PDB file of C-alpha atoms in Angstrom:
ATOM      1  CA  MET A   6     220.372 110.004 111.853  1.00  0.00           C
ATOM      2  CA  THR A   7     217.222 110.699 110.617  1.00  0.00           C
ATOM      3  CA  THR A   8     215.809 110.814 106.600  1.00  0.00           C
ATOM      4  CA  PHE A   9     213.870 114.264 107.939  1.00  0.00           C
ATOM      5  CA  TRP A  10     216.974 115.822 109.573  1.00  0.00           C
ATOM      6  CA  SER A  11     219.649 114.597 106.631  1.00  0.00           C
ATOM      7  CA  THR A  12     217.187 116.124 104.154  1.00  0.00           C
ATOM      8  CA  TRP A  13     216.736 119.388 106.743  1.00  0.00           C
ATOM      9  CA  ILE A  14     220.606 119.761 106.412  1.00  0.00           C
ATOM     10  CA  ILE A  15     220.917 119.518 103.020  1.00  0.00           C
ATOM     11  CA  THR A  16     218.622 121.706 102.216  1.00  0.00           C
ATOM     12  CA  ILE A  17     219.618 124.137 104.183  1.00  0.00           C
ATOM     13  CA  THR A  18     223.215 123.728 103.263  1.00  0.00           C
ATOM     14  CA  LEU A  19     222.995 124.524  99.163  1.00  0.00           C
ATOM     15  CA  VAL A  20     220.160 126.800  99.453  1.00  0.00           C
ATOM     16  CA  PHE A  21     222.395 128.917 101.481  1.00  0.00           C
ATOM     17  CA  VAL A  22     225.099 127.734  98.824  1.00  0.00           C
ATOM     18  CA  GLY A  23     222.807 128.927  96.361  1.00  0.00           C
ATOM     19  CA  GLY A  24     221.806 132.273  97.745  1.00  0.00           C
ATOM     20  CA  ILE A  25     225.521 133.493  97.777  1.00  0.00           C
ATOM     21  CA  CYS A  26     226.262 132.382  94.196  1.00  0.00           C
ATOM     22  CA  TRP A  27     223.408 134.378  93.382  1.00  0.00           C
ATOM     23  CA  LEU A  28     224.629 137.325  95.806  1.00  0.00           C
ATOM     24  CA  LEU A  29     227.919 137.679  93.714  1.00  0.00           C
ATOM     25  CA  PHE A  30     226.384 137.256  90.291  1.00  0.00           C
ATOM     26  CA  ALA A  31     223.573 139.323  90.682  1.00  0.00           C
ATOM     27  CA  ASN A  32     225.727 141.832  91.530  1.00  0.00           C
ATOM     28  CA  ARG A  33     228.240 141.019  89.485  1.00  0.00           C
ATOM     29  CA  LYS A  34     227.154 144.257  86.879  1.00  0.00           C
ATOM     30  CA  GLY A  35     226.414 147.309  88.103  1.00  0.00           C
ATOM     31  CA  LYS A  36     222.974 148.568  87.581  1.00  0.00           C
ATOM     32  CA  ASN A  37     223.851 152.781  86.597  1.00  0.00           C
ATOM     33  CA  THR A  38     220.877 154.812  87.758  1.00  0.00           C
ATOM     34  CA  GLY A  39     222.962 158.435  87.108  1.00  0.00           C
ATOM     35  CA  PRO A  40     225.881 160.003  85.138  1.00  0.00           C
ATOM     36  CA  ASP A  41     229.198 159.225  84.762  1.00  0.00           C
ATOM     37  CA  ASN A  42     228.598 155.581  85.715  1.00  0.00           C
ATOM     38  CA  THR A  43     227.336 156.736  89.487  1.00  0.00           C
ATOM     39  CA  THR A  44     224.915 155.706  91.574  1.00  0.00           C
ATOM     40  CA  GLY A  45     222.866 158.822  91.522  1.00  0.00           C
ATOM     41  CA  HIS A  46     222.912 159.800  95.530  1.00  0.00           C
ATOM     42  CA  VAL A  47     224.962 162.433  95.950  1.00  0.00           C
ATOM     43  CA  TYR A  48     226.716 163.533  99.568  1.00  0.00           C
ATOM     44  CA  ASP A  49     226.920 166.963 100.470  1.00  0.00           C
ATOM     45  CA  ASP A  50     225.908 168.363  97.667  1.00  0.00           C
ATOM     46  CA  ASP A  51     229.454 167.597  95.430  1.00  0.00           C
ATOM     47  CA  ILE A  52     229.973 163.108  96.024  1.00  0.00           C
ATOM     48  CA  GLU A  53     229.104 160.970  93.838  1.00  0.00           C
ATOM     49  CA  GLU A  54     229.096 156.818  94.624  1.00  0.00           C
ATOM     50  CA  TYR A  55     230.356 155.220  91.625  1.00  0.00           C
ATOM     51  CA  ASP A  56     228.660 152.145  90.655  1.00  0.00           C
ATOM     52  CA  ASN A  57     231.452 149.701  89.845  1.00  0.00           C
ATOM     53  CA  PRO A  58     231.119 146.303  90.030  1.00  0.00           C
ATOM     54  CA  LEU A  59     233.989 144.112  92.757  1.00  0.00           C
ATOM     55  CA  PRO A  60     237.707 143.880  90.914  1.00  0.00           C
ATOM     56  CA  ALA A  61     238.204 140.962  89.357  1.00  0.00           C
ATOM     57  CA  TRP A  62     240.329 139.318  91.290  1.00  0.00           C
ATOM     58  CA  TRP A  63     238.445 139.798  94.693  1.00  0.00           C
ATOM     59  CA  PHE A  64     235.724 138.245  92.997  1.00  0.00           C
ATOM     60  CA  ASN A  65     237.485 135.218  91.756  1.00  0.00           C
ATOM     61  CA  LEU A  66     238.779 134.727  95.024  1.00  0.00           C
ATOM     62  CA  PHE A  67     235.004 134.504  95.897  1.00  0.00           C
ATOM     63  CA  VAL A  68     234.209 132.095  93.045  1.00  0.00           C
ATOM     64  CA  ILE A  69     236.955 130.020  93.956  1.00  0.00           C
ATOM     65  CA  THR A  70     235.370 129.432  97.897  1.00  0.00           C
ATOM     66  CA  ILE A  71     232.637 128.275  96.246  1.00  0.00           C
ATOM     67  CA  VAL A  72     234.071 125.872  94.134  1.00  0.00           C
ATOM     68  CA  PHE A  73     236.085 124.242  96.926  1.00  0.00           C
ATOM     69  CA  ALA A  74     232.877 124.216  99.166  1.00  0.00           C
ATOM     70  CA  ALA A  75     231.089 122.387  95.997  1.00  0.00           C
ATOM     71  CA  GLY A  76     234.335 120.199  96.446  1.00  0.00           C
ATOM     72  CA  TYR A  77     234.502 119.908 100.071  1.00  0.00           C
ATOM     73  CA  LEU A  78     230.691 118.658 100.373  1.00  0.00           C
ATOM     74  CA  LEU A  79     231.549 115.948  97.574  1.00  0.00           C
ATOM     75  CA  ALA A  80     234.635 114.607  99.386  1.00  0.00           C
ATOM     76  CA  TYR A  81     233.641 114.526 102.885  1.00  0.00           C
ATOM     77  CA  PRO A  82     230.830 113.902 104.989  1.00  0.00           C
ATOM     78  CA  GLY A  83     228.845 117.588 105.210  1.00  0.00           C
ATOM     79  CA  LEU A  84     225.399 117.327 103.825  1.00  0.00           C
ATOM     80  CA  GLY A  85     223.167 114.894 105.813  1.00  0.00           C
ATOM     81  CA  LYS A  86     223.938 111.168 105.612  1.00  0.00           C
ATOM     82  CA  PHE A  87     225.855 111.532 102.597  1.00  0.00           C
ATOM     83  CA  ALA A  88     229.473 109.845 103.271  1.00  0.00           C
ATOM     84  CA  GLY A  89     231.022 111.699 100.737  1.00  0.00           C
ATOM     85  CA  LEU A  90     232.679 110.193  97.161  1.00  0.00           C
ATOM     86  CA  LEU A  91     236.449 109.391  99.829  1.00  0.00           C
ATOM     87  CA  GLY A  92     234.610 107.487 102.783  1.00  0.00           C
ATOM     88  CA  TRP A  93     236.036 109.627 105.184  1.00  0.00           C
ATOM     89  CA  THR A  94     235.008 109.096 108.870  1.00  0.00           C
ATOM     90  CA  GLN A  95     236.816 110.881 112.261  1.00  0.00           C
ATOM     91  CA  GLU A  96     236.559 107.265 113.551  1.00  0.00           C
ATOM     92  CA  ASN A  97     238.972 106.075 111.078  1.00  0.00           C
ATOM     93  CA  GLN A  98     241.371 109.197 110.788  1.00  0.00           C
ATOM     94  CA  LEU A  99     241.839 108.555 114.316  1.00  0.00           C
ATOM     95  CA  GLN A 100     242.842 105.361 114.250  1.00  0.00           C
ATOM     96  CA  ARG A 101     245.147 105.877 111.394  1.00  0.00           C
ATOM     97  CA  ASP A 102     246.594 108.418 113.768  1.00  0.00           C
ATOM     98  CA  ILE A 103     246.898 106.314 116.520  1.00  0.00           C
ATOM     99  CA  ASP A 104     248.704 103.051 113.695  1.00  0.00           C
ATOM    100  CA  ARG A 105     251.258 105.716 113.116  1.00  0.00           C
ATOM    101  CA  ALA A 106     251.672 106.942 116.474  1.00  0.00           C
ATOM    102  CA  HIS A 107     252.255 103.130 117.111  1.00  0.00           C
ATOM    103  CA  ALA A 108     254.421 102.591 114.469  1.00  0.00           C
ATOM    104  CA  GLU A 109     256.695 105.613 114.842  1.00  0.00           C
ATOM    105  CA  TYR A 110     256.809 105.356 119.070  1.00  0.00           C
ATOM    106  CA  GLY A 111     256.204 101.741 119.519  1.00  0.00           C
ATOM    107  CA  PRO A 112     259.507 100.689 119.506  1.00  0.00           C
ATOM    108  CA  LEU A 113     260.263 103.375 121.856  1.00  0.00           C
ATOM    109  CA  PHE A 114     257.591 102.318 124.233  1.00  0.00           C
ATOM    110  CA  GLU A 115     258.902  98.203 123.909  1.00  0.00           C
ATOM    111  CA  LYS A 116     262.669  99.599 124.898  1.00  0.00           C
ATOM    112  CA  TYR A 117     261.430 100.981 128.313  1.00  0.00           C
ATOM    113  CA  ALA A 118     259.264  98.308 129.257  1.00  0.00           C
ATOM    114  CA  GLN A 119     262.015  96.032 129.070  1.00  0.00           C
ATOM    115  CA  MET A 120     264.155  97.997 131.341  1.00  0.00           C
ATOM    116  CA  PRO A 121     263.708  97.484 135.355  1.00  0.00           C
ATOM    117  CA  ILE A 122     261.047 100.713 136.716  1.00  0.00           C
ATOM    118  CA  ALA A 123     264.017 102.136 139.002  1.00  0.00           C
ATOM    119  CA  GLU A 124     266.310 102.268 135.745  1.00  0.00           C
ATOM    120  CA  VAL A 125     263.727 104.030 133.631  1.00  0.00           C
ATOM    121  CA  SER A 126     263.602 106.335 136.301  1.00  0.00           C
ATOM    122  CA  LYS A 127     266.980 107.782 135.782  1.00  0.00           C
ATOM    123  CA  ASP A 128     266.282 107.594 131.807  1.00  0.00           C
ATOM    124  CA  ARG A 129     265.562 112.083 131.018  1.00  0.00           C
ATOM    125  CA  GLN A 130     263.878 110.860 128.077  1.00  0.00           C
ATOM    126  CA  ALA A 131     261.755 108.469 129.738  1.00  0.00           C
ATOM    127  CA  LEU A 132     260.674 111.233 132.288  1.00  0.00           C
ATOM    128  CA  LYS A 133     259.582 113.382 129.982  1.00  0.00           C
ATOM    129  CA  MET A 134     257.463 111.016 127.907  1.00  0.00           C
ATOM    130  CA  GLY A 135     256.196 110.165 131.940  1.00  0.00           C
ATOM    131  CA  GLN A 136     255.307 113.236 132.455  1.00  0.00           C
ATOM    132  CA  ARG A 137     253.377 113.870 129.755  1.00  0.00           C
ATOM    133  CA  LEU A 138     251.260 110.622 130.399  1.00  0.00           C
ATOM    134  CA  PHE A 139     251.207 111.722 134.190  1.00  0.00           C
ATOM    135  CA  ALA A 140     249.554 115.096 132.795  1.00  0.00           C
ATOM    136  CA  ASP A 141     247.245 113.544 130.419  1.00  0.00           C
ATOM    137  CA  ASN A 142     245.872 110.755 132.836  1.00  0.00           C
ATOM    138  CA  CYS A 143     246.920 111.736 136.665  1.00  0.00           C
ATOM    139  CA  ALA A 144     246.999 115.473 136.493  1.00  0.00           C
ATOM    140  CA  GLN A 145     243.138 115.822 137.197  1.00  0.00           C
ATOM    141  CA  CYS A 146     243.470 114.116 140.915  1.00  0.00           C
ATOM    142  CA  HIS A 147     247.093 114.635 141.572  1.00  0.00           C
ATOM    143  CA  GLY A 148     247.593 117.821 140.325  1.00  0.00           C
ATOM    144  CA  ILE A 149     249.907 118.894 137.556  1.00  0.00           C
ATOM    145  CA  ASP A 150     253.234 119.082 140.479  1.00  0.00           C
ATOM    146  CA  ALA A 151     251.365 115.854 141.671  1.00  0.00           C
ATOM    147  CA  ASN A 152     251.430 117.347 145.157  1.00  0.00           C
ATOM    148  CA  GLY A 153     247.910 115.679 145.590  1.00  0.00           C
ATOM    149  CA  SER A 154     244.875 117.847 147.472  1.00  0.00           C
ATOM    150  CA  TYR A 155     242.022 117.053 149.659  1.00  0.00           C
ATOM    151  CA  GLY A 156     241.462 113.829 149.063  1.00  0.00           C
ATOM    152  CA  PHE A 157     244.261 113.179 146.445  1.00  0.00           C
ATOM    153  CA  PRO A 158     247.706 111.549 147.908  1.00  0.00           C
ATOM    154  CA  ASN A 159     250.530 113.840 147.686  1.00  0.00           C
ATOM    155  CA  LEU A 160     252.969 111.573 144.698  1.00  0.00           C
ATOM    156  CA  ALA A 161     256.465 113.590 145.451  1.00  0.00           C
ATOM    157  CA  ASP A 162     256.576 112.733 148.874  1.00  0.00           C
ATOM    158  CA  ASN A 163     257.757 109.398 150.426  1.00  0.00           C
ATOM    159  CA  ASP A 164     254.101 108.449 151.877  1.00  0.00           C
ATOM    160  CA  TRP A 165     252.462 105.901 150.609  1.00  0.00           C
ATOM    161  CA  LEU A 166     249.497 103.716 151.223  1.00  0.00           C
ATOM    162  CA  TYR A 167     250.143 101.103 149.385  1.00  0.00           C
ATOM    163  CA  GLY A 168     253.957 100.993 149.621  1.00  0.00           C
ATOM    164  CA  GLY A 169     256.246 103.121 147.197  1.00  0.00           C
ATOM    165  CA  ALA A 170     258.569 100.417 145.700  1.00  0.00           C
ATOM    166  CA  PRO A 171     258.831 100.582 142.225  1.00  0.00           C
ATOM    167  CA  GLU A 172     256.113  96.825 141.656  1.00  0.00           C
ATOM    168  CA  GLN A 173     253.765  98.713 144.035  1.00  0.00           C
ATOM    169  CA  ILE A 174     253.287 101.815 142.294  1.00  0.00           C
ATOM    170  CA  LEU A 175     252.948  99.539 139.376  1.00  0.00           C
ATOM    171  CA  GLU A 176     250.400  97.287 140.943  1.00  0.00           C
ATOM    172  CA  SER A 177     248.189 100.723 141.994  1.00  0.00           C
ATOM    173  CA  ILE A 178     248.531 102.531 138.465  1.00  0.00           C
ATOM    174  CA  ALA A 179     247.247  99.175 136.680  1.00  0.00           C
ATOM    175  CA  LYS A 180     245.086  97.783 138.881  1.00  0.00           C
ATOM    176  CA  GLY A 181     243.407 100.483 140.810  1.00  0.00           C
ATOM    177  CA  ARG A 182     243.214 100.708 144.530  1.00  0.00           C
ATOM    178  CA  ILE A 183     239.640 100.831 147.069  1.00  0.00           C
ATOM    179  CA  ALA A 184     240.080 102.678 150.272  1.00  0.00           C
ATOM    180  CA  ALA A 185     237.564 101.347 153.031  1.00  0.00           C
ATOM    181  CA  MET A 186     237.295 103.159 155.906  1.00  0.00           C
ATOM    182  CA  PRO A 187     233.925 102.407 157.886  1.00  0.00           C
ATOM    183  CA  ALA A 188     231.882 104.894 159.361  1.00  0.00           C
ATOM    184  CA  TRP A 189     232.610 104.669 163.728  1.00  0.00           C
ATOM    185  CA  GLU A 190     229.850 106.862 164.472  1.00  0.00           C
ATOM    186  CA  ALA A 191     227.355 104.636 165.473  1.00  0.00           C
ATOM    187  CA  ALA A 192     230.069 101.710 167.611  1.00  0.00           C
ATOM    188  CA  LEU A 193     231.443 105.123 169.749  1.00  0.00           C
ATOM    189  CA  GLY A 194     229.202 106.957 169.626  1.00  0.00           C
ATOM    190  CA  ASN A 195     229.530 110.912 170.153  1.00  0.00           C
ATOM    191  CA  ASN A 196     232.056 110.946 173.243  1.00  0.00           C
ATOM    192  CA  GLY A 197     233.616 107.893 171.780  1.00  0.00           C
ATOM    193  CA  VAL A 198     234.284 109.733 168.511  1.00  0.00           C
ATOM    194  CA  GLN A 199     235.980 112.706 170.221  1.00  0.00           C
ATOM    195  CA  GLN A 200     237.623 110.709 172.677  1.00  0.00           C
ATOM    196  CA  VAL A 201     239.683 108.342 169.356  1.00  0.00           C
ATOM    197  CA  GLY A 202     240.168 111.740 167.526  1.00  0.00           C
ATOM    198  CA  ALA A 203     241.985 113.043 170.418  1.00  0.00           C
ATOM    199  CA  TYR A 204     243.970 110.376 170.835  1.00  0.00           C
ATOM    200  CA  VAL A 205     244.871 109.807 166.975  1.00  0.00           C
ATOM    201  CA  ILE A 206     245.748 113.841 167.478  1.00  0.00           C
ATOM    202  CA  THR A 207     248.196 112.929 170.177  1.00  0.00           C
ATOM    203  CA  LEU A 208     249.971 110.008 167.575  1.00  0.00           C
ATOM    204  CA  SER A 209     251.316 112.604 165.772  1.00  0.00           C
ATOM    205  CA  GLY A 210     253.007 114.390 168.647  1.00  0.00           C
ATOM    206  CA  ARG A 211     250.368 116.947 169.096  1.00  0.00           C
ATOM    207  CA  GLU A 212     248.617 118.239 172.149  1.00  0.00           C
ATOM    208  CA  ALA A 213     244.940 116.816 172.804  1.00  0.00           C
ATOM    209  CA  ASP A 214     243.113 116.881 176.099  1.00  0.00           C
ATOM    210  CA  PRO A 215     244.826 114.587 178.297  1.00  0.00           C
ATOM    211  CA  ALA A 216     241.781 112.867 179.915  1.00  0.00           C
ATOM    212  CA  LEU A 217     239.601 112.369 176.289  1.00  0.00           C
ATOM    213  CA  ALA A 218     243.226 110.347 174.783  1.00  0.00           C
ATOM    214  CA  ALA A 219     243.647 107.960 177.678  1.00  0.00           C
ATOM    215  CA  GLU A 220     239.924 107.161 176.969  1.00  0.00           C
ATOM    216  CA  GLY A 221     240.750 107.431 173.162  1.00  0.00           C
ATOM    217  CA  GLY A 222     243.669 105.192 173.351  1.00  0.00           C
ATOM    218  CA  LYS A 223     241.344 102.395 175.217  1.00  0.00           C
ATOM    219  CA  LYS A 224     238.778 102.456 171.963  1.00  0.00           C
ATOM    220  CA  PHE A 225     241.648 102.989 169.479  1.00  0.00           C
ATOM    221  CA  ALA A 226     243.288  99.526 170.336  1.00  0.00           C
ATOM    222  CA  MET A 227     239.445  98.167 170.311  1.00  0.00           C
ATOM    223  CA  PHE A 228     238.453  98.770 167.111  1.00  0.00           C
ATOM    224  CA  CYS A 229     241.255 100.463 165.005  1.00  0.00           C
ATOM    225  CA  VAL A 230     244.547  98.465 165.716  1.00  0.00           C
ATOM    226  CA  ALA A 231     243.499  95.566 163.040  1.00  0.00           C
ATOM    227  CA  CYS A 232     244.287  98.639 160.527  1.00  0.00           C
ATOM    228  CA  HIS A 233     246.258 100.610 161.600  1.00  0.00           C
ATOM    229  CA  GLY A 234     248.606  98.705 163.880  1.00  0.00           C
ATOM    230  CA  THR A 235     249.052  98.973 167.334  1.00  0.00           C
ATOM    231  CA  ASP A 236     251.632 101.680 167.066  1.00  0.00           C
ATOM    232  CA  GLY A 237     249.173 103.334 164.870  1.00  0.00           C
ATOM    233  CA  LYS A 238     252.584 103.939 161.810  1.00  0.00           C
ATOM    234  CA  GLY A 239     249.409 101.832 158.985  1.00  0.00           C
ATOM    235  CA  ASN A 240     249.203  98.676 157.605  1.00  0.00           C
ATOM    236  CA  LEU A 241     249.901  98.532 153.396  1.00  0.00           C
ATOM    237  CA  ALA A 242     248.030  95.906 152.853  1.00  0.00           C
ATOM    238  CA  PHE A 243     244.836  97.283 153.484  1.00  0.00           C
ATOM    239  CA  GLY A 244     246.238 101.285 152.480  1.00  0.00           C
ATOM    240  CA  ALA A 245     245.572 102.164 155.896  1.00  0.00           C
ATOM    241  CA  PRO A 246     247.813 105.397 156.531  1.00  0.00           C
ATOM    242  CA  ASN A 247     250.184 106.546 158.924  1.00  0.00           C
ATOM    243  CA  LEU A 248     248.777 108.232 161.810  1.00  0.00           C
ATOM    244  CA  THR A 249     251.904 109.403 163.045  1.00  0.00           C
ATOM    245  CA  ASP A 250     253.839 111.130 160.563  1.00  0.00           C
ATOM    246  CA  GLY A 251     251.504 114.254 160.435  1.00  0.00           C
ATOM    247  CA  ILE A 252     250.825 113.487 156.982  1.00  0.00           C
ATOM    248  CA  TRP A 253     246.700 114.093 156.212  1.00  0.00           C
ATOM    249  CA  LEU A 254     244.899 113.279 153.277  1.00  0.00           C
ATOM    250  CA  TYR A 255     241.769 113.931 154.640  1.00  0.00           C
ATOM    251  CA  GLY A 256     242.685 117.206 157.204  1.00  0.00           C
ATOM    252  CA  GLY A 257     244.457 116.545 160.395  1.00  0.00           C
ATOM    253  CA  SER A 258     242.631 119.354 162.239  1.00  0.00           C
ATOM    254  CA  PRO A 259     240.278 117.770 165.167  1.00  0.00           C
ATOM    255  CA  MET A 260     237.372 118.352 163.213  1.00  0.00           C
ATOM    256  CA  GLN A 261     238.509 116.764 159.921  1.00  0.00           C
ATOM    257  CA  ILE A 262     240.084 113.903 161.732  1.00  0.00           C
ATOM    258  CA  GLN A 263     236.210 113.821 163.543  1.00  0.00           C
ATOM    259  CA  GLN A 264     234.804 113.838 161.083  1.00  0.00           C
ATOM    260  CA  THR A 265     236.546 111.214 159.165  1.00  0.00           C
ATOM    261  CA  ILE A 266     235.867 108.484 162.160  1.00  0.00           C
ATOM    262  CA  ILE A 267     232.400 109.455 161.976  1.00  0.00           C
ATOM    263  CA  GLY A 268     231.504 108.705 158.429  1.00  0.00           C
ATOM    264  CA  GLY A 269     234.137 107.360 157.282  1.00  0.00           C
ATOM    265  CA  ARG A 270     236.300 107.437 153.830  1.00  0.00           C
ATOM    266  CA  ALA A 271     235.882 105.576 150.751  1.00  0.00           C
ATOM    267  CA  GLY A 272     237.986 106.889 148.256  1.00  0.00           C
ATOM    268  CA  GLN A 273     239.118 105.291 145.002  1.00  0.00           C
ATOM    269  CA  MET A 274     241.865 104.882 142.395  1.00  0.00           C
ATOM    270  CA  PRO A 275     240.281 103.885 138.779  1.00  0.00           C
ATOM    271  CA  VAL A 276     241.412 100.816 137.189  1.00  0.00           C
ATOM    272  CA  HIS A 277     244.383 102.038 134.368  1.00  0.00           C
ATOM    273  CA  GLU A 278     245.306  98.809 132.869  1.00  0.00           C
ATOM    274  CA  GLU A 279     241.920  98.941 130.776  1.00  0.00           C
ATOM    275  CA  ARG A 280     243.110 102.432 128.906  1.00  0.00           C
ATOM    276  CA  LEU A 281     246.558 102.623 128.673  1.00  0.00           C
ATOM    277  CA  SER A 282     249.259  99.478 127.061  1.00  0.00           C
ATOM    278  CA  PRO A 283     251.711  97.871 129.492  1.00  0.00           C
ATOM    279  CA  GLU A 284     254.286  99.893 128.247  1.00  0.00           C
ATOM    280  CA  LYS A 285     252.460 102.983 128.984  1.00  0.00           C
ATOM    281  CA  ILE A 286     251.813 101.893 132.094  1.00  0.00           C
ATOM    282  CA  HIS A 287     255.878 100.646 132.885  1.00  0.00           C
ATOM    283  CA  LEU A 288     256.957 104.692 132.150  1.00  0.00           C
ATOM    284  CA  LEU A 289     253.820 105.961 133.961  1.00  0.00           C
ATOM    285  CA  ALA A 290     255.240 104.170 137.042  1.00  0.00           C
ATOM    286  CA  ALA A 291     258.503 104.979 136.796  1.00  0.00           C
ATOM    287  CA  TYR A 292     258.170 109.032 136.175  1.00  0.00           C
ATOM    288  CA  VAL A 293     255.712 108.631 140.054  1.00  0.00           C
ATOM    289  CA  PHE A 294     258.615 106.330 141.295  1.00  0.00           C
ATOM    290  CA  SER A 295     261.312 109.146 140.303  1.00  0.00           C
ATOM    291  CA  LEU A 296     258.957 111.609 142.063  1.00  0.00           C
ATOM    292  CA  SER A 297     259.542 110.013 145.359  1.00  0.00           C
ATOM    293  CA  ARG A 298     263.316 109.366 144.771  1.00  0.00           C
ATOM    294  CA  LYS A 299     263.719 113.090 144.380  1.00  0.00           C
ATOM    295  CA  ALA A 300     261.894 113.279 147.901  1.00  0.00           C
ATOM    296  CA  SER A 301     264.007 111.446 149.505  1.00  0.00           C
ATOM    297  CA  LEU A 302     267.269 112.354 147.408  1.00  0.00           C
ATOM    298  CA  SER A 303     266.442 115.420 149.161  1.00  0.00           C
ATOM    299  CA  GLN A 304     265.085 114.298 152.526  1.00  0.00           C
ATOM    300  CA  ASN A 305     268.649 112.672 153.055  1.00  0.00           C
ATOM    301  CA  ALA A 306     270.377 116.294 151.962  1.00  0.00           C
ATOM    302  CA  VAL A 307     268.742 117.622 154.610  1.00  0.00           C
ATOM    303  CA  VAL A 308     269.317 115.084 157.209  1.00  0.00           C
ATOM    304  CA  ALA A 309     273.353 115.615 156.056  1.00  0.00           C
ATOM    305  CA  VAL A 310     273.177 119.073 156.352  1.00  0.00           C
ATOM    306  CA  HIS A 311     271.873 118.408 160.061  1.00  0.00           C
ATOM    307  CA  GLU A 312     274.334 115.791 160.989  1.00  0.00           C
TER     308      GLU A 312
END
């Protein structure tokens, strides 16, 4: 803050406080202009207005607020560059709050950090803590229910781009992920894009133009199997999705599939180890793992019913 703006703020603040003091004390005593302690104003021929000062208790409340304001401006920052006699800053206050939280919750985080993620995922208190971490750091993209959205994976099912084992989830959160689906329009041409798109549709059990799909299968074998595999079931090492399960990150309609082939995709999962401690990432991984664990239990229950 420059000296000019500091002086400006100090001047404006003090002028306002001084003006309030003048207004309060200038009206402390009445200025009788009529008989019987009235202002001299008459309404409807017989209604007169008394010229009485503020009640003492009300006046004293105003005085207290002014004294409080003066004390606050002396103790805390409020007058330009003047830092206040107490030396308080919002940065120091934040650090004190962080230190207090670490002292209170640090042992609890450390306790869970020593436990395997799979075991932590069964602890109700740990899951509540993990859920709060998820809401603060992950819900913006994956949704508060972790069901994801267009371009952001659903974390509450059993479909994983980079693996759903506890260690793999932990690595995804800590290190982040960068997807790299290249654009194929230049290599395939418009007809080739339609052909490969038709073939990809058939991989998930849907119907497509047989002639297009047949030609698309040949081109798929040339350009796509390196990442998605000969059977189209993907590759966790590259984050290449499984094309046979009907789960689509960017949509599974013919047009959306073709758009993915034409322009490619470049999703990015940010690195969290730079902003979260290892203990918090451990809890977060346990919470995410618990979501897929619930999905597995639910799926197994459905299978058992059908059997």
